[in-house]
Coordinates of C-alpha atoms and ligand atoms in Angstrom, one line a residue:
M20 CA -73.8 -28.2 22.5
R21 CA -74.9 -30.7 25.0
H22 CA -71.3 -31.4 26.0
S23 CA -70.6 -27.7 26.6
L24 CA -73.8 -27.3 28.6
F25 CA -72.6 -30.1 30.9
L26 CA -69.3 -28.4 31.2
L27 CA -70.9 -25.2 32.1
M28 CA -73.2 -26.8 34.7
C29 CA -70.2 -28.7 36.1
L30 CA -68.2 -25.5 36.5
L31 CA -71.2 -23.8 38.0
L32 CA -71.4 -26.6 40.6
A33 CA -67.8 -26.3 41.4
R34 CA -68.1 -22.5 41.9
G35 CA -70.9 -22.9 44.3
G36 CA -69.3 -25.9 46.1
T37 CA -68.1 -26.3 49.6
A38 CA -64.6 -25.1 49.2
N39 CA -65.6 -21.4 49.5
T40 CA -68.0 -21.7 52.4
A41 CA -65.6 -21.4 55.3
T42 CA -64.3 -18.0 54.2
A43 CA -67.8 -16.9 53.1
N44 CA -69.3 -17.6 56.5
T45 CA -67.1 -15.2 58.4
A46 CA -67.4 -12.6 55.6
T47 CA -71.2 -12.7 55.6
A48 CA -71.9 -13.1 59.3
A49 CA -72.0 -9.3 59.9
S50 CA -74.1 -8.6 56.8
V51 CA -76.7 -11.3 57.7
S52 CA -78.3 -9.3 60.5
A53 CA -78.1 -6.1 58.5
A54 CA -79.8 -7.8 55.6
A55 CA -82.4 -9.4 57.9
A56 CA -83.2 -6.0 59.3
A57 CA -83.5 -4.5 55.9
R58 CA -85.7 -7.3 54.8
S59 CA -88.0 -7.0 57.8
A60 CA -88.9 -3.5 56.5
E61 CA -89.5 -4.9 53.1
L62 CA -93.1 -5.5 52.2
C63 CA -92.2 -8.3 49.8
P64 CA -89.0 -9.7 51.2
R65 CA -87.0 -12.2 49.1
P66 CA -84.6 -14.9 50.2
A67 CA -80.9 -14.6 49.5
I68 CA -79.1 -15.9 46.5
G69 CA -78.1 -19.5 47.0
A70 CA -80.6 -20.0 49.9
P71 CA -82.2 -23.3 50.7
L72 CA -85.4 -23.5 48.7
P73 CA -88.2 -22.3 50.9
E74 CA -91.7 -23.7 50.6
P75 CA -94.6 -21.4 50.1
M76 CA -96.9 -21.4 53.1
E77 CA -100.1 -23.4 52.6
L78 CA -103.7 -22.3 53.2
R79 CA -105.8 -25.4 53.3
S80 CA -109.6 -25.6 53.2
H81 CA -111.3 -27.0 56.3
H82 CA -114.7 -28.7 56.3
G83 CA -115.3 -27.7 52.7
L84 CA -114.3 -24.0 53.2
L85 CA -111.2 -22.0 52.5
E86 CA -111.5 -18.5 53.8
A87 CA -108.5 -16.2 53.6
D88 CA -107.4 -12.6 53.4
L89 CA -104.8 -11.7 50.8
S90 CA -103.1 -8.3 50.2
I91 CA -101.3 -7.4 47.1
F92 CA -98.4 -5.1 47.5
G93 CA -96.5 -3.3 44.8
Y94 CA -93.9 -0.6 45.2
R95 CA -90.6 0.6 43.8
R96 CA -87.5 -0.2 45.8
E97 CA -84.5 2.2 46.2
N98 CA -82.6 0.3 43.5
G99 CA -85.4 1.0 41.0
E100 CA -86.8 -2.6 41.1
A101 CA -90.6 -2.8 40.9
R102 CA -91.6 -5.5 43.3
Y103 CA -95.0 -7.1 43.8
C104 CA -96.4 -9.8 46.0
Y105 CA -99.4 -11.4 47.7
R106 CA -99.3 -11.6 51.4
T107 CA -101.4 -13.1 54.2
P108 CA -102.2 -11.0 57.2
D109 CA -99.3 -12.7 59.1
G110 CA -96.8 -11.7 56.4
H111 CA -96.5 -15.0 54.5
E112 CA -95.8 -14.4 50.8
A113 CA -97.5 -16.0 47.9
P114 CA -99.4 -18.7 49.9
T115 CA -100.3 -21.9 48.1
L116 CA -104.1 -22.3 48.2
R117 CA -105.1 -25.9 48.7
V118 CA -108.7 -26.9 48.0
H119 CA -110.8 -29.9 47.2
P120 CA -113.3 -30.2 44.3
G121 CA -116.6 -28.8 45.6
D122 CA -115.1 -26.6 48.3
R123 CA -116.3 -23.1 48.9
V124 CA -113.6 -20.4 48.6
V125 CA -113.8 -16.9 50.1
L126 CA -110.8 -14.8 49.4
R127 CA -110.8 -11.1 50.4
L128 CA -108.2 -9.2 48.3
S129 CA -106.9 -5.9 49.6
N130 CA -105.2 -3.7 47.1
H131 CA -102.0 -2.0 48.5
L132 CA -100.4 -1.1 45.1
T133 CA -98.7 2.2 45.1
S134 CA -98.0 4.5 42.1
M135 CA -94.5 4.0 40.7
D136 CA -94.7 7.3 38.8
D137 CA -94.6 5.5 35.5
G138 CA -98.3 4.7 35.1
T139 CA -97.5 3.8 31.5
S140 CA -99.0 0.7 30.2
S141 CA -97.4 -1.4 27.4
M142 CA -100.9 -1.3 26.0
P143 CA -101.2 0.5 22.6
M144 CA -103.3 3.5 22.9
N145 CA -105.2 3.4 19.7
H146 CA -108.4 1.8 20.7
S147 CA -111.8 3.3 21.2
M148 CA -112.0 3.6 25.0
P149 CA -110.3 6.7 26.5
M150 CA -107.8 5.4 29.0
D151 CA -107.3 7.3 32.2
H152 CA -104.0 6.4 33.7
D153 CA -104.2 8.9 36.6
H154 CA -107.5 7.9 38.0
A155 CA -109.0 4.6 38.8
H156 CA -112.8 4.3 39.2
A157 CA -114.4 6.6 41.7
P158 CA -114.3 5.5 45.4
G159 CA -117.4 3.6 46.1
A160 CA -118.0 2.5 42.5
D161 CA -118.5 -1.2 42.0
P162 CA -115.3 -3.0 41.1
C163 CA -117.4 -5.5 39.1
H164 CA -118.2 -2.9 36.5
S165 CA -115.0 -0.8 36.7
G166 CA -112.9 -1.9 33.8
A167 CA -110.3 0.6 35.1
M168 CA -106.9 -0.2 33.7
T169 CA -104.3 1.6 35.7
A170 CA -100.9 0.7 37.2
V171 CA -102.5 0.5 40.6
S172 CA -105.6 -1.5 39.5
T173 CA -105.7 -5.2 40.1
N174 CA -107.8 -8.3 40.1
L175 CA -107.4 -12.1 40.2
H176 CA -107.4 -14.8 37.5
F177 CA -107.5 -18.4 38.6
H178 CA -105.5 -19.9 35.7
G179 CA -106.7 -23.2 34.5
M180 CA -109.8 -23.5 36.6
T181 CA -113.1 -24.2 34.8
M182 CA -115.0 -21.6 36.8
P183 CA -117.6 -19.2 35.5
P184 CA -116.2 -16.0 34.0
V185 CA -118.4 -13.8 36.3
C186 CA -117.5 -11.2 38.8
H187 CA -116.3 -12.4 42.2
Q188 CA -115.3 -15.7 40.5
D189 CA -113.0 -15.6 37.4
E190 CA -113.8 -12.5 35.5
V191 CA -111.0 -10.3 34.3
L192 CA -112.4 -8.0 31.7
K193 CA -114.5 -5.7 33.9
T194 CA -113.4 -6.6 37.4
S195 CA -110.9 -4.0 38.7
I196 CA -110.0 -3.3 42.3
Q197 CA -108.5 0.0 43.3
P198 CA -106.4 0.9 46.4
T199 CA -109.3 3.0 47.6
D200 CA -111.7 0.1 47.5
P201 CA -112.5 -2.0 50.6
P202 CA -111.3 -5.6 50.4
F203 CA -112.8 -7.3 47.4
E204 CA -114.4 -10.7 48.0
Y205 CA -113.8 -13.5 45.6
R206 CA -116.3 -16.2 46.5
F207 CA -116.8 -19.4 44.4
T208 CA -117.2 -23.1 44.5
V209 CA -114.3 -25.2 43.2
P210 CA -116.1 -27.1 40.4
P211 CA -116.8 -30.7 41.7
N212 CA -115.3 -32.0 38.4
E213 CA -112.2 -29.9 38.5
P214 CA -109.3 -32.3 37.8
P215 CA -106.8 -32.6 40.7
G216 CA -103.5 -30.8 40.1
L217 CA -101.6 -27.5 40.0
Y218 CA -103.3 -24.3 39.1
W219 CA -102.4 -20.7 40.0
Y220 CA -103.6 -17.2 40.7
H221 CA -102.3 -13.9 39.3
P222 CA -103.5 -10.4 38.4
H223 CA -105.0 -9.9 34.9
I224 CA -105.4 -6.1 34.3
H225 CA -104.9 -5.6 30.6
G226 CA -101.8 -3.4 30.0
F227 CA -100.3 -4.1 33.4
S228 CA -100.3 -7.9 33.7
S229 CA -96.6 -8.1 32.7
K230 CA -95.5 -5.6 35.3
Q231 CA -97.5 -7.1 38.2
V232 CA -96.7 -10.8 37.4
G233 CA -93.1 -10.0 36.4
G234 CA -92.7 -8.2 39.7
G235 CA -93.8 -11.3 41.6
A236 CA -97.6 -11.3 41.9
S237 CA -98.5 -14.9 41.7
G238 CA -99.2 -18.0 43.8
A239 CA -100.0 -21.7 43.4
L240 CA -103.4 -23.2 43.7
I241 CA -103.7 -27.0 44.2
V242 CA -106.8 -29.0 43.7
E243 CA -106.4 -32.0 45.9
G244 CA -106.9 -35.6 44.9
L245 CA -104.0 -36.3 42.5
E246 CA -103.3 -39.6 44.3
R247 CA -106.9 -40.7 43.6
A248 CA -106.3 -40.2 39.9
M249 CA -102.7 -41.4 39.8
P250 CA -102.0 -44.0 42.5
E251 CA -98.3 -43.7 41.6
V252 CA -98.0 -40.5 43.7
A253 CA -99.9 -41.8 46.8
G254 CA -98.0 -41.1 49.9
L255 CA -95.2 -39.2 48.3
P256 CA -93.7 -36.0 49.9
E257 CA -94.5 -33.1 47.6
R258 CA -92.8 -29.9 46.8
V259 CA -94.1 -26.8 45.0
L260 CA -91.6 -24.9 42.8
V261 CA -92.8 -21.6 41.5
I262 CA -90.4 -20.2 38.9
R263 CA -90.7 -16.5 38.3
D264 CA -88.8 -14.0 36.2
M265 CA -87.7 -10.5 37.0
N266 CA -85.5 -7.7 35.6
L267 CA -81.8 -8.5 35.6
M268 CA -80.0 -7.9 38.9
N269 CA -76.6 -7.5 37.0
P270 CA -77.6 -6.2 33.5
D271 CA -74.2 -4.9 32.7
A272 CA -72.2 -7.9 33.9
P273 CA -70.2 -9.9 31.3
P274 CA -71.3 -13.5 30.9
S275 CA -69.5 -16.1 33.1
S276 CA -66.1 -17.1 31.8
A277 CA -67.4 -20.7 31.9
E278 CA -69.6 -20.0 28.9
P279 CA -68.2 -21.3 25.7
V280 CA -69.4 -18.4 23.6
V281 CA -70.0 -14.8 24.4
P282 CA -72.7 -13.4 22.2
K283 CA -73.1 -9.6 22.3
P284 CA -76.4 -8.6 23.9
I285 CA -78.7 -6.9 21.4
L286 CA -82.3 -5.8 22.0
D287 CA -85.3 -7.4 20.4
P288 CA -88.3 -5.4 19.2
D289 CA -89.8 -5.5 22.7
G290 CA -86.7 -3.9 24.2
D291 CA -85.6 -7.1 25.8
I292 CA -82.3 -8.9 25.3
A293 CA -82.8 -10.8 22.0
N294 CA -82.5 -14.5 21.4
N295 CA -79.0 -15.2 20.0
N296 CA -79.7 -18.9 19.5
T297 CA -76.5 -20.0 21.1
G298 CA -77.8 -21.1 24.5
Y299 CA -75.6 -18.6 26.2
G300 CA -75.2 -14.9 26.8
T301 CA -77.2 -12.4 28.8
P302 CA -80.8 -13.6 29.5
A303 CA -83.8 -11.3 28.9
R304 CA -84.8 -11.8 32.6
D305 CA -83.4 -13.3 35.7
L306 CA -85.3 -16.3 37.2
S307 CA -86.1 -17.1 40.8
V308 CA -87.4 -20.3 42.3
N309 CA -89.8 -19.8 45.2
F310 CA -88.4 -16.3 45.2
V311 CA -84.8 -17.4 45.6
P312 CA -83.1 -15.4 42.9
V313 CA -80.7 -17.2 40.5
P314 CA -79.2 -14.2 38.8
Y315 CA -77.1 -13.9 35.7
P316 CA -74.1 -14.2 35.3
D317 CA -73.2 -16.8 38.0
Y318 CA -76.6 -18.5 38.3
T319 CA -75.8 -19.5 41.9
P320 CA -78.4 -22.2 42.4
A321 CA -81.0 -22.4 45.1
K322 CA -80.5 -25.5 47.3
I323 CA -82.8 -28.5 47.4
T324 CA -82.0 -31.3 49.8
L325 CA -83.7 -34.7 49.8
K326 CA -83.1 -38.0 51.6
P327 CA -80.9 -40.3 49.4
K328 CA -83.0 -41.7 46.5
E329 CA -86.2 -40.4 48.1
R330 CA -89.1 -40.1 45.7
Q331 CA -91.0 -36.9 45.7
L332 CA -93.7 -35.2 43.6
W333 CA -92.5 -31.9 42.3
R334 CA -95.2 -29.5 41.2
V335 CA -93.6 -26.9 39.0
L336 CA -95.3 -23.7 37.9
N337 CA -93.8 -21.4 35.4
A338 CA -95.1 -18.0 36.7
A339 CA -92.6 -16.0 34.6
A340 CA -94.0 -13.1 32.7
I341 CA -92.0 -13.8 29.5
T342 CA -89.5 -16.6 30.1
Y343 CA -89.7 -20.1 28.9
V344 CA -88.6 -22.9 31.2
H345 CA -87.1 -26.1 29.8
L346 CA -86.3 -28.3 32.8
T347 CA -83.7 -31.1 33.0
L348 CA -82.6 -32.7 36.2
L349 CA -78.9 -33.7 36.0
Y350 CA -77.2 -36.1 38.4
D351 CA -73.5 -36.1 37.9
K352 CA -74.3 -34.5 34.6
Q353 CA -76.6 -37.3 33.5
P354 CA -80.3 -36.3 32.7
Q355 CA -82.7 -38.1 35.0
D356 CA -86.1 -39.5 34.3
L357 CA -89.0 -37.3 35.3
G358 CA -92.3 -39.2 35.7
V359 CA -94.8 -36.7 34.5
V360 CA -98.2 -37.2 36.1
A361 CA -100.0 -34.0 35.3
I362 CA -99.8 -31.1 32.8
D363 CA -101.6 -27.8 33.3
G364 CA -103.5 -29.1 36.3
V365 CA -104.9 -32.2 34.7
P366 CA -103.6 -35.8 35.3
V367 CA -102.2 -37.2 32.1
N368 CA -104.4 -40.2 32.4
F369 CA -107.5 -38.1 32.3
G370 CA -107.5 -38.0 28.6
A371 CA -107.7 -40.7 25.9
A372 CA -108.6 -44.2 27.0
D373 CA -105.1 -45.4 26.1
A374 CA -103.4 -42.5 27.9
P375 CA -100.3 -43.6 29.9
H376 CA -100.3 -43.3 33.6
V377 CA -96.9 -41.8 34.0
K378 CA -95.1 -40.1 31.1
R379 CA -91.4 -40.6 31.3
V380 CA -89.3 -37.8 29.9
D381 CA -85.8 -36.5 30.6
H382 CA -86.6 -32.9 29.8
I383 CA -89.8 -30.8 29.7
V384 CA -90.6 -27.4 28.3
I385 CA -92.9 -25.4 30.5
P386 CA -94.1 -22.2 28.7
P387 CA -95.1 -19.2 30.8
G388 CA -98.3 -20.0 32.6
S389 CA -98.0 -23.7 32.2
R390 CA -97.4 -26.3 34.9
A391 CA -95.8 -29.8 35.0
E392 CA -96.1 -32.2 37.9
F393 CA -93.6 -35.1 38.0
I394 CA -92.1 -37.7 40.2
V395 CA -88.4 -37.4 40.8
E396 CA -86.0 -39.7 42.6
G397 CA -83.5 -38.0 44.8
P398 CA -79.8 -38.5 44.1
P399 CA -77.8 -41.2 46.0
L400 CA -75.4 -39.9 48.6
G401 CA -72.4 -38.2 47.1
T402 CA -74.0 -37.5 43.8
H403 CA -74.3 -33.9 42.7
G404 CA -77.7 -33.0 41.2
L405 CA -78.6 -29.8 39.4
L406 CA -82.0 -28.7 38.2
I407 CA -81.4 -26.6 35.2
T408 CA -83.4 -24.9 32.5
R409 CA -82.1 -25.5 29.0
T410 CA -82.1 -22.9 26.4
V411 CA -85.3 -22.3 24.3
N412 CA -85.0 -21.0 20.8
T413 CA -87.7 -18.3 20.9
G414 CA -87.1 -17.2 17.3
P415 CA -85.3 -14.3 15.5
D416 CA -87.5 -11.7 17.3
G417 CA -87.7 -13.6 20.6
E418 CA -86.1 -13.0 23.9
N419 CA -82.9 -14.8 25.1
D420 CA -83.6 -17.8 27.3
P421 CA -80.2 -19.3 27.8
N422 CA -79.0 -22.5 29.6
R423 CA -78.8 -21.9 33.3
A424 CA -78.9 -23.5 36.7
L425 CA -82.0 -23.2 39.0
A426 CA -81.3 -25.4 42.0
S427 CA -78.7 -27.8 43.3
V428 CA -80.1 -31.1 44.4
E429 CA -78.2 -32.9 47.1
A430 CA -78.8 -36.0 49.1
D431 CA -78.6 -35.9 52.9
V432 CA -79.9 -38.6 55.3
G433 CA -80.9 -35.8 57.6
A434 CA -82.8 -33.8 55.0
R435 CA -86.0 -32.2 56.3
E436 CA -89.1 -33.6 54.8
P437 CA -91.2 -31.2 52.7
Q438 CA -94.2 -29.8 54.6
S439 CA -96.8 -31.9 52.8
R440 CA -97.2 -35.4 51.8
L441 CA -99.9 -36.8 49.5
P442 CA -102.4 -39.1 51.2
A443 CA -101.3 -42.7 51.1
Q444 CA -104.6 -43.8 49.7
G445 CA -108.0 -42.6 48.5
A446 CA -111.0 -43.8 46.6
P447 CA -110.2 -43.9 42.9
L448 CA -111.4 -40.7 41.3
P449 CA -113.9 -41.3 38.6
R450 CA -112.7 -40.5 35.1
P451 CA -114.3 -37.5 33.5
Q452 CA -117.9 -38.1 32.5
L453 CA -117.9 -36.5 29.1
P454 CA -116.4 -38.5 26.3
W455 CA -112.7 -37.7 25.6
V456 CA -112.6 -34.5 23.6
G457 CA -110.2 -36.1 21.1
D458 CA -112.9 -38.5 20.1
V459 CA -115.6 -35.8 19.5
T460 CA -116.1 -34.6 16.0
P461 CA -115.7 -30.8 16.0
V462 CA -118.6 -28.7 14.9
R463 CA -116.3 -26.3 13.0
T464 CA -112.7 -25.4 12.4
R465 CA -111.5 -21.8 12.8
K466 CA -108.2 -20.3 12.0
L467 CA -106.5 -17.6 14.0
F468 CA -103.2 -16.0 13.3
L469 CA -100.7 -14.3 15.6
S470 CA -98.8 -11.3 14.1
E471 CA -96.9 -8.2 15.1
R472 CA -95.9 -4.9 13.6
R473 CA -94.2 -1.7 14.5
S474 CA -96.7 1.0 15.5
D475 CA -94.8 3.3 13.2
P476 CA -93.4 1.3 10.3
A477 CA -91.0 4.2 9.6
N478 CA -89.6 4.2 13.1
P479 CA -87.7 1.0 14.2
N480 CA -87.8 2.2 17.8
S481 CA -91.6 2.6 17.9
P482 CA -93.4 0.1 20.1
T483 CA -94.5 -3.3 18.7
L484 CA -98.2 -3.9 18.3
F485 CA -99.4 -7.5 18.9
F486 CA -102.4 -9.2 17.3
V487 CA -104.5 -12.3 17.4
T488 CA -106.8 -12.3 14.5
Q489 CA -109.4 -14.6 13.0
D490 CA -108.5 -15.5 9.4
G491 CA -110.1 -13.1 7.0
E492 CA -110.2 -10.2 9.4
T493 CA -107.8 -7.3 9.8
P494 CA -105.4 -7.4 12.7
K495 CA -106.2 -5.0 15.5
V496 CA -104.9 -4.8 19.0
F497 CA -107.2 -6.0 21.8
D498 CA -109.9 -3.4 22.5
P499 CA -111.3 -3.6 26.0
A500 CA -114.2 -1.4 25.0
A501 CA -115.2 -3.4 21.9
P502 CA -119.0 -4.0 22.1
L503 CA -118.9 -7.4 20.6
P504 CA -116.8 -10.5 21.3
D505 CA -114.4 -11.6 18.6
I506 CA -115.7 -15.2 18.6
V507 CA -119.2 -16.6 19.6
V508 CA -119.8 -20.3 20.2
H509 CA -122.4 -22.3 22.0
Q510 CA -122.0 -24.3 25.2
G511 CA -121.7 -27.9 24.1
D512 CA -119.6 -27.1 21.1
V513 CA -116.3 -28.7 20.4
E514 CA -114.2 -26.8 17.8
D515 CA -110.8 -27.2 16.2
W516 CA -108.7 -24.1 16.2
I517 CA -105.7 -23.7 13.9
I518 CA -103.4 -21.1 15.4
E519 CA -100.9 -19.8 13.0
N520 CA -97.8 -17.8 13.9
R521 CA -96.9 -15.2 11.3
S522 CA -94.3 -13.5 13.5
L523 CA -90.6 -14.1 14.0
E524 CA -91.0 -15.2 17.6
L525 CA -92.5 -17.9 19.7
H526 CA -96.0 -17.2 21.2
D527 CA -97.7 -18.9 24.0
F528 CA -101.4 -19.4 23.4
H529 CA -103.7 -19.6 26.5
I530 CA -107.5 -19.6 26.8
H531 CA -109.3 -19.0 30.1
Q532 CA -112.0 -21.3 31.5
L533 CA -111.1 -24.5 29.7
H534 CA -108.5 -27.0 28.5
F535 CA -107.9 -28.2 25.0
Q536 CA -106.2 -31.1 23.3
L537 CA -103.2 -30.5 21.1
R538 CA -103.9 -32.3 17.8
E539 CA -101.1 -31.0 15.5
F540 CA -97.9 -29.2 16.2
Y541 CA -95.8 -27.7 13.5
G542 CA -97.5 -29.8 10.8
Y543 CA -97.1 -33.0 12.7
Q544 CA -100.0 -35.1 14.0
V545 CA -99.5 -35.4 17.7
N546 CA -103.0 -36.1 19.0
E547 CA -101.8 -35.8 22.6
P548 CA -103.8 -38.1 24.9
F549 CA -103.9 -35.4 27.6
L550 CA -105.0 -31.8 28.0
R551 CA -103.3 -28.4 28.2
D552 CA -104.4 -24.9 28.8
T553 CA -101.3 -23.2 27.3
V554 CA -99.4 -24.1 24.2
S555 CA -96.3 -22.8 22.4
V556 CA -96.9 -21.7 18.8
P557 CA -93.7 -22.1 16.8
F558 CA -92.2 -19.1 15.1
F559 CA -92.0 -18.2 11.5
D560 CA -88.8 -17.3 9.9
N561 CA -88.4 -15.7 6.6
L562 CA -87.0 -18.9 4.9
M563 CA -90.1 -20.9 5.5
T564 CA -92.6 -21.5 2.7
A565 CA -95.6 -21.6 5.1
Y566 CA -96.5 -20.2 8.5
P567 CA -96.1 -22.7 11.3
S568 CA -99.2 -23.6 13.3
V569 CA -100.8 -25.7 16.0
R570 CA -104.2 -27.3 15.9
V571 CA -106.0 -27.6 19.1
R572 CA -109.4 -29.1 20.0
M573 CA -111.4 -26.6 22.1
D574 CA -113.9 -27.9 24.6
F575 CA -116.9 -25.7 25.3
R576 CA -119.0 -28.5 26.8
D577 CA -118.8 -27.6 30.5
P578 CA -121.6 -25.3 31.5
N579 CA -119.1 -23.2 33.5
T580 CA -117.6 -22.0 30.3
V581 CA -120.8 -20.0 29.6
G582 CA -120.0 -16.2 29.5
T583 CA -117.4 -13.9 28.0
F584 CA -113.7 -14.5 28.6
V585 CA -110.4 -14.2 26.8
Y586 CA -107.7 -16.0 24.9
H587 CA -104.3 -14.5 24.6
C588 CA -100.5 -14.9 24.4
H589 CA -99.2 -15.7 27.9
L590 CA -95.9 -13.9 27.2
L591 CA -97.5 -11.1 29.1
E592 CA -95.7 -8.3 27.2
H593 CA -97.6 -9.6 24.1
E594 CA -100.9 -9.8 25.9
D595 CA -100.5 -6.3 27.3
G596 CA -99.4 -5.2 23.8
G597 CA -102.7 -6.3 22.3
M598 CA -102.4 -10.1 21.6
M599 CA -105.7 -11.0 23.2
G600 CA -109.3 -11.6 22.0
T601 CA -112.6 -12.3 23.6
I602 CA -115.0 -15.2 23.2
R603 CA -118.6 -15.5 24.3
V604 CA -119.9 -18.9 25.0
E605 CA -123.7 -18.7 24.8
P606 CA -125.9 -21.1 26.8
Ligands
CU727 CU1 -96.7 -13.9 22.4

């Protein structure tokens, strides 16, 4: 398996190599200006296949304030593709917001979404609130109390941030902005104790998250100060890599002849290309890196160039709607060390007292929504590097996430430096004041289970319903109009949650407003010495004698967790399809 993967990647490299570029240059010269003209008319332009990896533009706070205007665009292109993006007034797409703990942030969000004549949600329609897909809330009504869930509604979630779940900050259950509304102001203080690292922003309208995020609506958010927690990164050039997914550009193409097996594409219960568990074949979605598409079947990689053996901090966000990422960096086919310094926005040494500073791995799984920040060392001159995502077995009912290239990584003494470099020094950041959550005795243990079923058991083509249910209760899809939260806890509580997967596919558990510690994975004690906000829950298959589960230690001690918010599967088709619940943290 490993051998054939390397063979494939090697062939991919050869196909994208320099031998073809002379002829390609003359052939493409004429089309470049035409393409540029076409892109200038495009509201959400995207780089060409194989382009050098662009860096998202940065919006930095000044004197403790980040004030910015963002517009969200969404429209259907002539080829049928639904495309979404955030833009600054001067046309930069998906800016990276860079803030310090304690900063004020004022973001004015204008909604420019247009109807795509398919205002259908993947949300099951059997809950108590009548859904009106033709009309958002009345012009002039308060977006804070709207709750409208339409294809042209939007809002913002600041994934990973421990901010209050209240309107204008990080509330997604009621807050809904319509195209008829004036710009909506998000205004909040970055919590002074927010750990430094990579967070992100994206829309979170139930029923439409998958379409908007899958169309490209996402951007990175960096809380500064990582070098103060982790001196190993001080002074390093840094690069943000946002991996997104999208519908296939060449859905009917046969797989590359370089692939050792050619599995026939079949559809899973969600209507996506099903996992075939070979590592090959048609993927469920194409991927892009900083919007450079890397489409099936050739996976022509984006281009990253570094100075020979230069060390850089790579901040990688998996902003895909449904696609798992499993990164490996190959130099002349050999996996390289990645020095992981932060997971899900939290430095890995912000956990247990004996937590390591830098976690050395040669591959890392990043589920949708999750982030990994790691130190890489550039290749020496003449060495071909390739950043790939390896296959992830998503289960019998999961989507196909095959092996594929993402970006070539080449050394060049003249390589341009990334736009940002971490400060060379800084006062050490105090460790978190609260005792490590892994050392706190939980006040209770709850069990939740994840399950799915056909909406019409007699009809194999009927939509799948998705559930997250507390043990002992009857599965029901998420009901936005439910009068009571599914779970009530008190601020200050620490709880253990066992999350069991009773379905035949991988799920991707995420909770807003807080981080948790992974205690057990698949029956094994792992007691991770660091935190996460998103975790994979292994799939069941019909041969197992028990449902697989994870055990996580939930931390409701921070006063900013007070309020009502959600936990859900971050495979957004599942969230939209009902796999979400609400929790109220009482003061
Ligand atoms: Cu799921």
